[in-house]
Amino acid sequence: PMGTCPLAKMSLRDNFTGLLHLWARPDVLTCTSWGAPILWDGTFDPDVAQQEAIQQNLTIGLTVFAVGRYLEKYLARFLETAEQHFMVGQRVVYYVFTERPAAVPRLPLGPSRQLRVERVQRERRWQDVSMERMRTLHAALGGRLGREAHFVFCMDVDQHFSGAFGPESLAESVAQLHAWHYHWPQWLLPYERDARSAAALAPGEGDFYYHAALFGGSVEALRELTAHCAQGQQRDRTRGLEARWHDESHLNKYFWLYKPAKVLSPEFCWSPEIGPRAEIRHPRLLWAPKEYALVRD
Ligand code: 2GW
Ligand code: MN
């Protein structure tokens, strides 16, 4: 509904260009029921976002975990393509979490871009590698990362950038529509359904199914998000439970309770295995093909 759209808060001129941008994509939903923009290609002006970000002198953090075989397999391409496409022209700090800091590739970085390596434990189960990220991120956001960045994106490493991913994507909290599920009916979405789990959504609950391969926001908002998810995971563990899609289930519960301020279309994290889709015009990040047999023991 227009009354709750972000357009209502804008000047007449911004309203006009905003409306033009919404009309640019009549084929897709460009605003959530709670008034958050859903970013589709054509609904934003990357140059305007770039100028605004430069005026604010932002530092943007990008966190990624590369533990075990994922380091050799994915990290170099993730970072190389981030150099080409992620927040080009802004100040960027990469945070790589790994159990083998010495094995992190030393890439030449652009001006005002830095890479920091943080040591983490290697978990025995892969589910724990994925889930422990919430607790580790929470601690990092309370430390140097939280002091030096204004906004942070947290990403999976098994993907690479394929198009400009700029400050138009920044907001207090940012959620990513899952490429496989964005057009599914709510009742089919793979939320955790066991009511005993902290991540459970009841029938009829849920706005979208969000992908944990990419989420972001301000340092304060992400402190809350990671605390909530880590606590939920811990509570489940003490009850002998594990949510269906691990950290992703808890993330979906969080964004059901605390709505994201911005939603990214599946163009921002696309799976090429789905094949071409008319509404996917400009993919920004592409998933690597799943090779579970190779990397999951
Ligand atoms: C994970 C699963 C099986 C074998 C290895 C790993 C693994 C993950 C690993 O050995 N080393 C590692 O660093 N990771 C990190 O965890 C890495 O950053 C990776 O991208 C992330 C999530 O694991 P991934 O990418 O294999 O899982 P997906 O692509 O199926 O992820 C979705 O579901 C996950 C929960 O099952 C997470 O919520 C993830 O954020 C989702 O995208
Ligand atoms: Mn992944």
mmCIF file of C-alpha atoms and ligand atoms in Angstrom:
data_model
loop_
_atom_site.group_PDB
_atom_site.id
_atom_site.type_symbol
_atom_site.label_atom_id
_atom_site.label_comp_id
_atom_site.label_asym_id
_atom_site.label_seq_id
_atom_site.Cartn_x
_atom_site.Cartn_y
_atom_site.Cartn_z
ATOM 1 C CA PRO A 1 0.000 0.000 0.000
ATOM 2 C CA MET A 2 1.309 3.426 -1.019
ATOM 3 C CA GLY A 3 0.595 5.003 2.356
ATOM 4 C CA THR A 4 3.313 2.963 4.022
ATOM 5 C CA CYS A 5 5.806 3.046 1.177
ATOM 6 C CA PRO A 6 9.147 4.769 1.694
ATOM 7 C CA LEU A 7 8.082 7.180 -1.030
ATOM 8 C CA ALA A 8 5.791 8.884 1.495
ATOM 9 C CA LYS A 9 8.818 10.190 3.386
ATOM 10 C CA MET A 10 10.521 11.668 0.312
ATOM 11 C CA SER A 11 10.523 15.095 -1.296
ATOM 12 C CA LEU A 12 8.378 15.784 -4.346
ATOM 13 C CA ARG A 13 11.369 15.430 -6.649
ATOM 14 C CA ASP A 14 12.511 12.192 -5.016
ATOM 15 C CA ASN A 15 8.918 10.988 -5.079
ATOM 16 C CA PHE A 16 8.786 11.591 -8.800
ATOM 17 C CA THR A 17 12.004 9.745 -9.588
ATOM 18 C CA GLY A 18 11.001 7.072 -7.050
ATOM 19 C CA LEU A 19 7.697 6.531 -8.837
ATOM 20 C CA LEU A 20 9.455 6.388 -12.177
ATOM 21 C CA HIS A 21 11.673 3.697 -10.765
ATOM 22 C CA LEU A 22 8.748 1.666 -9.391
ATOM 23 C CA TRP A 23 7.022 1.942 -12.758
ATOM 24 C CA ALA A 24 10.236 0.723 -14.328
ATOM 25 C CA ARG A 25 9.424 -2.794 -13.048
ATOM 26 C CA PRO A 26 5.682 -3.483 -13.283
ATOM 27 C CA ASP A 27 6.558 -7.185 -13.594
ATOM 28 C CA VAL A 28 7.686 -7.624 -9.974
ATOM 29 C CA LEU A 29 6.844 -6.637 -6.398
ATOM 30 C CA THR A 30 8.973 -3.577 -5.536
ATOM 31 C CA CYS A 31 7.696 -2.760 -2.035
ATOM 32 C CA THR A 32 6.891 -5.021 0.927
ATOM 33 C CA SER A 33 3.632 -4.818 2.897
ATOM 34 C CA TRP A 34 5.543 -2.968 5.663
ATOM 35 C CA GLY A 35 6.937 -0.375 3.250
ATOM 36 C CA ALA A 36 10.476 -1.645 2.665
ATOM 37 C CA PRO A 37 11.816 -1.316 -0.886
ATOM 38 C CA ILE A 38 12.562 -4.522 -2.771
ATOM 39 C CA LEU A 39 15.560 -3.742 -4.967
ATOM 40 C CA TRP A 40 15.137 -4.907 -8.543
ATOM 41 C CA ASP A 41 17.335 -3.774 -11.382
ATOM 42 C CA GLY A 42 15.890 -0.518 -12.739
ATOM 43 C CA THR A 43 14.200 0.553 -9.473
ATOM 44 C CA PHE A 44 17.202 2.477 -8.183
ATOM 45 C CA ASP A 45 19.835 4.872 -9.461
ATOM 46 C CA PRO A 46 23.288 3.501 -8.592
ATOM 47 C CA ASP A 47 24.930 6.912 -9.213
ATOM 48 C CA VAL A 48 22.673 8.667 -6.685
ATOM 49 C CA ALA A 49 23.376 5.957 -4.102
ATOM 50 C CA GLN A 50 27.100 6.279 -4.812
ATOM 51 C CA GLN A 51 27.118 10.063 -4.311
ATOM 52 C CA GLU A 52 25.146 9.786 -1.055
ATOM 53 C CA ALA A 53 27.490 7.145 0.293
ATOM 54 C CA ILE A 54 30.607 9.153 -0.593
ATOM 55 C CA GLN A 55 29.175 12.226 1.174
ATOM 56 C CA GLN A 56 28.651 10.141 4.322
ATOM 57 C CA ASN A 57 32.249 8.862 4.167
ATOM 58 C CA LEU A 58 31.141 5.312 4.932
ATOM 59 C CA THR A 59 33.228 2.284 5.750
ATOM 60 C CA ILE A 60 31.578 -0.950 4.659
ATOM 61 C CA GLY A 61 32.534 -4.316 6.100
ATOM 62 C CA LEU A 62 32.257 -7.596 4.208
ATOM 63 C CA THR A 63 32.571 -10.761 6.291
ATOM 64 C CA VAL A 64 33.155 -14.211 4.885
ATOM 65 C CA PHE A 65 34.052 -17.568 6.415
ATOM 66 C CA ALA A 66 36.479 -19.893 4.665
ATOM 67 C CA VAL A 67 37.062 -22.975 6.776
ATOM 68 C CA GLY A 68 38.563 -26.291 5.647
ATOM 69 C CA ARG A 69 38.376 -27.034 1.942
ATOM 70 C CA TYR A 70 36.197 -23.986 1.273
ATOM 71 C CA LEU A 71 39.285 -21.801 1.579
ATOM 72 C CA GLU A 72 41.161 -23.185 -1.454
ATOM 73 C CA LYS A 73 37.980 -23.863 -3.335
ATOM 74 C CA TYR A 74 36.176 -20.511 -3.148
ATOM 75 C CA LEU A 75 37.933 -17.682 -1.326
ATOM 76 C CA ALA A 76 40.260 -16.320 -4.045
ATOM 77 C CA ARG A 77 37.509 -15.922 -6.631
ATOM 78 C CA PHE A 78 35.113 -14.454 -4.076
ATOM 79 C CA LEU A 79 37.658 -11.763 -3.126
ATOM 80 C CA GLU A 80 38.925 -11.105 -6.668
ATOM 81 C CA THR A 81 35.415 -10.498 -7.954
ATOM 82 C CA ALA A 82 34.533 -8.428 -4.860
ATOM 83 C CA GLU A 83 37.429 -6.164 -5.822
ATOM 84 C CA GLN A 84 35.821 -5.698 -9.240
ATOM 85 C CA HIS A 85 32.205 -5.249 -8.134
ATOM 86 C CA PHE A 86 31.601 -4.777 -4.389
ATOM 87 C CA MET A 87 31.226 -1.156 -3.246
ATOM 88 C CA VAL A 88 33.767 0.136 -5.758
ATOM 89 C CA GLY A 89 34.747 3.689 -4.783
ATOM 90 C CA GLN A 90 33.843 3.229 -1.092
ATOM 91 C CA ARG A 91 36.038 2.351 1.853
ATOM 92 C CA VAL A 92 35.822 -1.430 2.336
ATOM 93 C CA VAL A 93 37.194 -3.788 4.985
ATOM 94 C CA TYR A 94 37.063 -7.514 4.297
ATOM 95 C CA TYR A 95 36.976 -9.788 7.299
ATOM 96 C CA VAL A 96 37.992 -13.352 6.470
ATOM 97 C CA PHE A 97 37.372 -15.918 9.203
ATOM 98 C CA THR A 98 39.415 -19.087 8.891
ATOM 99 C CA GLU A 99 41.306 -21.654 10.964
ATOM 100 C CA ARG A 100 44.346 -21.233 8.625
ATOM 101 C CA PRO A 101 45.215 -17.526 8.347
ATOM 102 C CA ALA A 102 48.479 -18.300 6.533
ATOM 103 C CA ALA A 103 46.580 -19.892 3.631
ATOM 104 C CA VAL A 104 44.499 -16.790 2.842
ATOM 105 C CA PRO A 105 45.458 -15.494 -0.623
ATOM 106 C CA ARG A 106 47.211 -12.108 -0.527
ATOM 107 C CA LEU A 107 45.438 -10.208 -3.248
ATOM 108 C CA PRO A 108 46.365 -6.767 -4.449
ATOM 109 C CA LEU A 109 43.560 -4.535 -3.136
ATOM 110 C CA GLY A 110 42.214 -1.277 -4.505
ATOM 111 C CA PRO A 111 42.775 2.041 -2.732
ATOM 112 C CA SER A 112 41.029 2.392 0.646
ATOM 113 C CA ARG A 113 40.321 -1.332 0.734
ATOM 114 C CA GLN A 114 41.782 -3.591 3.425
ATOM 115 C CA LEU A 115 41.647 -7.263 4.336
ATOM 116 C CA ARG A 116 41.757 -8.573 7.893
ATOM 117 C CA VAL A 117 42.049 -12.216 8.789
ATOM 118 C CA GLU A 118 40.528 -13.598 11.989
ATOM 119 C CA ARG A 119 41.287 -17.048 13.311
ATOM 120 C CA VAL A 120 38.375 -19.349 14.146
ATOM 121 C CA GLN A 121 38.125 -22.935 15.375
ATOM 122 C CA ARG A 122 37.364 -25.629 12.862
ATOM 123 C CA GLU A 123 34.090 -27.279 13.912
ATOM 124 C CA ARG A 124 33.771 -31.024 13.534
ATOM 125 C CA ARG A 125 30.316 -30.992 11.902
ATOM 126 C CA TRP A 126 29.645 -28.834 8.826
ATOM 127 C CA GLN A 127 26.317 -27.759 10.300
ATOM 128 C CA ASP A 128 28.302 -26.256 13.176
ATOM 129 C CA VAL A 129 30.716 -24.479 10.806
ATOM 130 C CA SER A 130 27.722 -22.730 9.303
ATOM 131 C CA MET A 131 25.892 -22.078 12.592
ATOM 132 C CA GLU A 132 28.917 -20.899 14.577
ATOM 133 C CA ARG A 133 29.136 -17.956 12.208
ATOM 134 C CA MET A 134 26.373 -16.145 14.115
ATOM 135 C CA ARG A 135 28.236 -16.268 17.414
ATOM 136 C CA THR A 136 31.582 -15.356 15.827
ATOM 137 C CA LEU A 137 30.032 -12.464 13.899
ATOM 138 C CA HIS A 138 28.379 -11.184 17.056
ATOM 139 C CA ALA A 139 31.751 -11.079 18.807
ATOM 140 C CA ALA A 140 33.470 -9.445 15.809
ATOM 141 C CA LEU A 141 30.770 -6.766 15.588
ATOM 142 C CA GLY A 142 31.439 -5.991 19.236
ATOM 143 C CA GLY A 143 35.166 -5.599 18.472
ATOM 144 C CA ARG A 144 37.271 -3.983 15.772
ATOM 145 C CA LEU A 145 34.852 -4.682 12.925
ATOM 146 C CA GLY A 146 32.090 -2.914 14.841
ATOM 147 C CA ARG A 147 34.322 0.069 15.554
ATOM 148 C CA GLU A 148 35.594 0.557 12.021
ATOM 149 C CA ALA A 149 32.533 -0.205 9.867
ATOM 150 C CA HIS A 150 29.209 1.600 9.595
ATOM 151 C CA PHE A 151 27.471 -1.076 7.544
ATOM 152 C CA VAL A 152 28.376 -4.729 7.158
ATOM 153 C CA PHE A 153 27.421 -7.486 4.742
ATOM 154 C CA CYS A 154 27.825 -11.113 5.827
ATOM 155 C CA MET A 155 28.155 -13.576 2.969
ATOM 156 C CA ASP A 156 28.706 -17.220 2.086
ATOM 157 C CA VAL A 157 32.028 -17.811 0.332
ATOM 158 C CA ASP A 158 30.729 -20.289 -2.281
ATOM 159 C CA GLN A 159 29.709 -17.563 -4.735
ATOM 160 C CA HIS A 160 31.297 -14.828 -6.844
ATOM 161 C CA PHE A 161 30.353 -11.302 -7.903
ATOM 162 C CA SER A 162 29.204 -10.856 -11.504
ATOM 163 C CA GLY A 163 27.839 -7.295 -11.487
ATOM 164 C CA ALA A 164 27.991 -3.998 -9.598
ATOM 165 C CA PHE A 165 26.984 -4.447 -5.953
ATOM 166 C CA GLY A 166 26.963 -0.910 -4.595
ATOM 167 C CA PRO A 167 25.632 1.290 -1.794
ATOM 168 C CA GLU A 168 22.061 1.132 -3.126
ATOM 169 C CA SER A 169 21.953 -2.138 -1.159
ATOM 170 C CA LEU A 170 22.721 -0.474 2.200
ATOM 171 C CA ALA A 171 20.090 -0.022 4.913
ATOM 172 C CA GLU A 172 19.598 -0.479 8.649
ATOM 173 C CA SER A 173 18.857 -4.167 7.951
ATOM 174 C CA VAL A 174 18.983 -5.994 4.626
ATOM 175 C CA ALA A 175 17.583 -9.404 3.680
ATOM 176 C CA GLN A 176 18.071 -11.409 0.477
ATOM 177 C CA LEU A 177 15.198 -13.143 -1.354
ATOM 178 C CA HIS A 178 16.162 -16.786 -1.887
ATOM 179 C CA ALA A 179 16.609 -17.495 -5.591
ATOM 180 C CA TRP A 180 14.860 -20.867 -5.451
ATOM 181 C CA HIS A 181 11.879 -19.734 -3.373
ATOM 182 C CA TYR A 182 10.965 -16.149 -4.272
ATOM 183 C CA HIS A 183 7.927 -17.131 -6.318
ATOM 184 C CA TRP A 184 6.678 -19.970 -4.110
ATOM 185 C CA PRO A 185 3.440 -19.788 -2.103
ATOM 186 C CA GLN A 186 3.992 -19.113 1.592
ATOM 187 C CA TRP A 187 2.763 -22.520 2.779
ATOM 188 C CA LEU A 188 5.469 -24.286 0.744
ATOM 189 C CA LEU A 189 8.405 -22.249 2.054
ATOM 190 C CA PRO A 190 10.983 -24.379 3.929
ATOM 191 C CA TYR A 191 10.728 -22.666 7.304
ATOM 192 C CA GLU A 192 11.377 -24.623 10.482
ATOM 193 C CA ARG A 193 7.953 -25.998 11.490
ATOM 194 C CA ASP A 194 8.748 -27.884 14.709
ATOM 195 C CA ALA A 195 7.110 -25.674 17.330
ATOM 196 C CA ARG A 196 9.734 -26.730 19.897
ATOM 197 C CA SER A 197 12.484 -24.946 17.902
ATOM 198 C CA ALA A 198 13.330 -21.294 18.517
ATOM 199 C CA ALA A 199 13.275 -20.876 14.725
ATOM 200 C CA ALA A 200 9.715 -22.199 14.289
ATOM 201 C CA LEU A 201 7.159 -20.337 12.201
ATOM 202 C CA ALA A 202 3.520 -21.356 12.588
ATOM 203 C CA PRO A 203 1.269 -22.006 9.576
ATOM 204 C CA GLY A 204 0.354 -18.655 8.033
ATOM 205 C CA GLU A 205 3.501 -16.948 9.311
ATOM 206 C CA GLY A 206 6.355 -15.735 7.104
ATOM 207 C CA ASP A 207 6.690 -12.904 4.584
ATOM 208 C CA PHE A 208 9.374 -14.278 2.241
ATOM 209 C CA TYR A 209 12.015 -16.997 2.431
ATOM 210 C CA TYR A 210 15.354 -15.241 2.903
ATOM 211 C CA HIS A 211 18.747 -16.631 1.942
ATOM 212 C CA ALA A 212 21.424 -16.704 4.652
ATOM 213 C CA ALA A 213 24.155 -16.481 1.997
ATOM 214 C CA LEU A 214 23.769 -12.685 2.215
ATOM 215 C CA PHE A 215 22.454 -10.414 4.925
ATOM 216 C CA GLY A 216 23.528 -7.027 6.127
ATOM 217 C CA GLY A 217 22.815 -3.830 7.960
ATOM 218 C CA SER A 218 24.196 -1.358 10.447
ATOM 219 C CA VAL A 219 26.568 -2.633 13.113
ATOM 220 C CA GLU A 220 23.913 -2.153 15.815
ATOM 221 C CA ALA A 221 21.206 -3.981 13.858
ATOM 222 C CA LEU A 222 23.559 -6.869 13.059
ATOM 223 C CA ARG A 223 24.601 -7.138 16.709
ATOM 224 C CA GLU A 224 20.921 -7.740 17.524
ATOM 225 C CA LEU A 225 20.376 -10.140 14.632
ATOM 226 C CA THR A 226 23.433 -12.289 15.362
ATOM 227 C CA ALA A 227 22.683 -12.358 19.108
ATOM 228 C CA HIS A 228 19.113 -13.463 18.462
ATOM 229 C CA CYS A 229 20.123 -16.204 16.023
ATOM 230 C CA ALA A 230 23.027 -17.467 18.163
ATOM 231 C CA GLN A 231 20.767 -17.627 21.222
ATOM 232 C CA GLY A 232 18.070 -19.477 19.297
ATOM 233 C CA GLN A 233 20.601 -22.004 18.021
ATOM 234 C CA GLN A 234 21.982 -22.491 21.544
ATOM 235 C CA ARG A 235 18.495 -22.970 22.992
ATOM 236 C CA ASP A 236 17.705 -25.575 20.341
ATOM 237 C CA ARG A 237 21.007 -27.371 21.008
ATOM 238 C CA THR A 238 20.283 -27.705 24.728
ATOM 239 C CA ARG A 239 16.938 -29.261 23.777
ATOM 240 C CA GLY A 240 18.539 -31.679 21.332
ATOM 241 C CA LEU A 241 17.085 -29.884 18.316
ATOM 242 C CA GLU A 242 18.607 -28.509 15.113
ATOM 243 C CA ALA A 243 16.561 -26.338 12.780
ATOM 244 C CA ARG A 244 15.897 -27.606 9.262
ATOM 245 C CA TRP A 245 18.195 -25.136 7.483
ATOM 246 C CA HIS A 246 20.427 -24.375 10.450
ATOM 247 C CA ASP A 247 21.375 -20.681 10.787
ATOM 248 C CA GLU A 248 19.134 -19.851 7.818
ATOM 249 C CA SER A 249 16.038 -21.019 9.733
ATOM 250 C CA HIS A 250 16.922 -18.759 12.657
ATOM 251 C CA LEU A 251 17.587 -15.860 10.277
ATOM 252 C CA ASN A 252 14.138 -16.344 8.766
ATOM 253 C CA LYS A 253 12.561 -16.321 12.211
ATOM 254 C CA TYR A 254 14.431 -13.114 13.055
ATOM 255 C CA PHE A 255 13.277 -11.316 9.893
ATOM 256 C CA TRP A 256 9.695 -12.442 10.523
ATOM 257 C CA LEU A 257 9.817 -10.815 13.991
ATOM 258 C CA TYR A 258 11.953 -7.791 12.994
ATOM 259 C CA LYS A 259 11.194 -6.839 9.406
ATOM 260 C CA PRO A 260 14.156 -5.937 7.199
ATOM 261 C CA ALA A 261 14.436 -2.282 6.149
ATOM 262 C CA LYS A 262 15.450 -3.312 2.628
ATOM 263 C CA VAL A 263 14.963 -6.498 0.620
ATOM 264 C CA LEU A 264 17.222 -7.500 -2.253
ATOM 265 C CA SER A 265 15.727 -9.199 -5.297
ATOM 266 C CA PRO A 266 17.166 -12.587 -6.303
ATOM 267 C CA GLU A 267 19.304 -10.687 -8.827
ATOM 268 C CA PHE A 268 21.590 -9.871 -5.906
ATOM 269 C CA CYS A 269 22.325 -13.559 -5.202
ATOM 270 C CA TRP A 270 21.335 -15.713 -8.127
ATOM 271 C CA SER A 271 21.748 -19.410 -8.847
ATOM 272 C CA PRO A 272 22.697 -19.984 -12.505
ATOM 273 C CA GLU A 273 21.418 -23.550 -12.187
ATOM 274 C CA ILE A 274 17.859 -22.146 -12.233
ATOM 275 C CA GLY A 275 18.379 -21.012 -15.813
ATOM 276 C CA PRO A 276 17.249 -17.772 -17.462
ATOM 277 C CA ARG A 277 14.243 -15.895 -16.030
ATOM 278 C CA ALA A 278 12.686 -12.807 -17.603
ATOM 279 C CA GLU A 279 12.706 -10.843 -14.325
ATOM 280 C CA ILE A 280 16.359 -11.613 -13.551
ATOM 281 C CA ARG A 281 18.080 -8.954 -15.631
ATOM 282 C CA HIS A 282 21.372 -8.252 -13.935
ATOM 283 C CA PRO A 283 22.728 -10.835 -11.466
ATOM 284 C CA ARG A 284 25.205 -9.320 -8.992
ATOM 285 C CA LEU A 285 26.392 -12.488 -7.239
ATOM 286 C CA LEU A 286 26.277 -16.024 -8.590
ATOM 287 C CA TRP A 287 26.257 -19.182 -6.497
ATOM 288 C CA ALA A 288 28.965 -21.703 -7.221
ATOM 289 C CA PRO A 289 27.588 -25.080 -8.323
ATOM 290 C CA LYS A 290 26.833 -27.290 -5.324
ATOM 291 C CA GLU A 291 29.402 -30.051 -4.988
ATOM 292 C CA TYR A 292 28.228 -31.536 -1.750
ATOM 293 C CA ALA A 293 29.770 -34.924 -2.435
ATOM 294 C CA LEU A 294 33.169 -33.298 -2.759
ATOM 295 C CA VAL A 295 33.155 -30.914 0.189
ATOM 296 C CA ARG A 296 30.714 -32.462 2.665
ATOM 297 C CA ASP A 297 32.381 -35.447 4.347
HETATM 298 C C1 2GW B 1 29.373 -26.386 4.749
HETATM 299 C C2 2GW B 1 28.590 -27.486 4.451
HETATM 300 C C3 2GW B 1 29.181 -28.698 4.089
HETATM 301 C C4 2GW B 1 30.538 -28.781 3.977
HETATM 302 C C5 2GW B 1 31.301 -27.687 4.272
HETATM 303 C C6 2GW B 1 30.727 -26.497 4.688
HETATM 304 C C7 2GW B 1 31.552 -25.351 4.975
HETATM 305 C C8 2GW B 1 30.982 -24.085 5.047
HETATM 306 C C9 2GW B 1 32.959 -25.464 5.116
HETATM 307 O O1 2GW B 1 33.574 -26.555 5.086
HETATM 308 N N1 2GW B 1 33.708 -24.339 5.293
HETATM 309 C C10 2GW B 1 33.128 -23.121 5.348
HETATM 310 O O2 2GW B 1 33.837 -22.118 5.476
HETATM 311 N N2 2GW B 1 31.760 -23.001 5.268
HETATM 312 C C11 2GW B 1 31.162 -21.646 5.366
HETATM 313 O O3 2GW B 1 29.782 -21.736 5.651
HETATM 314 C C12 2GW B 1 31.299 -20.946 4.010
HETATM 315 O O4 2GW B 1 31.391 -19.545 4.197
HETATM 316 C C13 2GW B 1 29.986 -21.329 3.366
HETATM 317 O O5 2GW B 1 29.656 -20.498 2.282
HETATM 318 C C14 2GW B 1 29.033 -21.219 4.552
HETATM 319 C C15 2GW B 1 27.698 -21.986 4.406
HETATM 320 O O6 2GW B 1 27.937 -23.287 3.900
HETATM 321 P P1 2GW B 1 27.466 -23.671 2.419
HETATM 322 O O7 2GW B 1 27.763 -22.490 1.536
HETATM 323 O O8 2GW B 1 28.065 -24.953 2.011
HETATM 324 O O9 2GW B 1 25.964 -23.887 2.615
HETATM 325 P P2 2GW B 1 24.734 -23.549 1.586
HETATM 326 O O10 2GW B 1 25.244 -22.843 0.373
HETATM 327 O O11 2GW B 1 23.946 -24.764 1.394
HETATM 328 O O12 2GW B 1 24.039 -22.509 2.467
HETATM 329 C C16 2GW B 1 22.782 -22.143 2.912
HETATM 330 O O13 2GW B 1 22.411 -22.894 4.068
HETATM 331 C C17 2GW B 1 23.377 -22.856 5.126
HETATM 332 C C18 2GW B 1 22.831 -23.663 6.280
HETATM 333 O O14 2GW B 1 22.674 -24.993 5.908
HETATM 334 C C19 2GW B 1 23.649 -21.426 5.558
HETATM 335 O O15 2GW B 1 22.504 -20.861 6.140
HETATM 336 C C20 2GW B 1 24.063 -20.599 4.360
HETATM 337 O O16 2GW B 1 24.241 -19.239 4.742
HETATM 338 C C21 2GW B 1 23.007 -20.689 3.283
HETATM 339 O O17 2GW B 1 23.445 -19.976 2.142
HETATM 340 MN MN MN B 2 26.567 -21.263 0.255
#
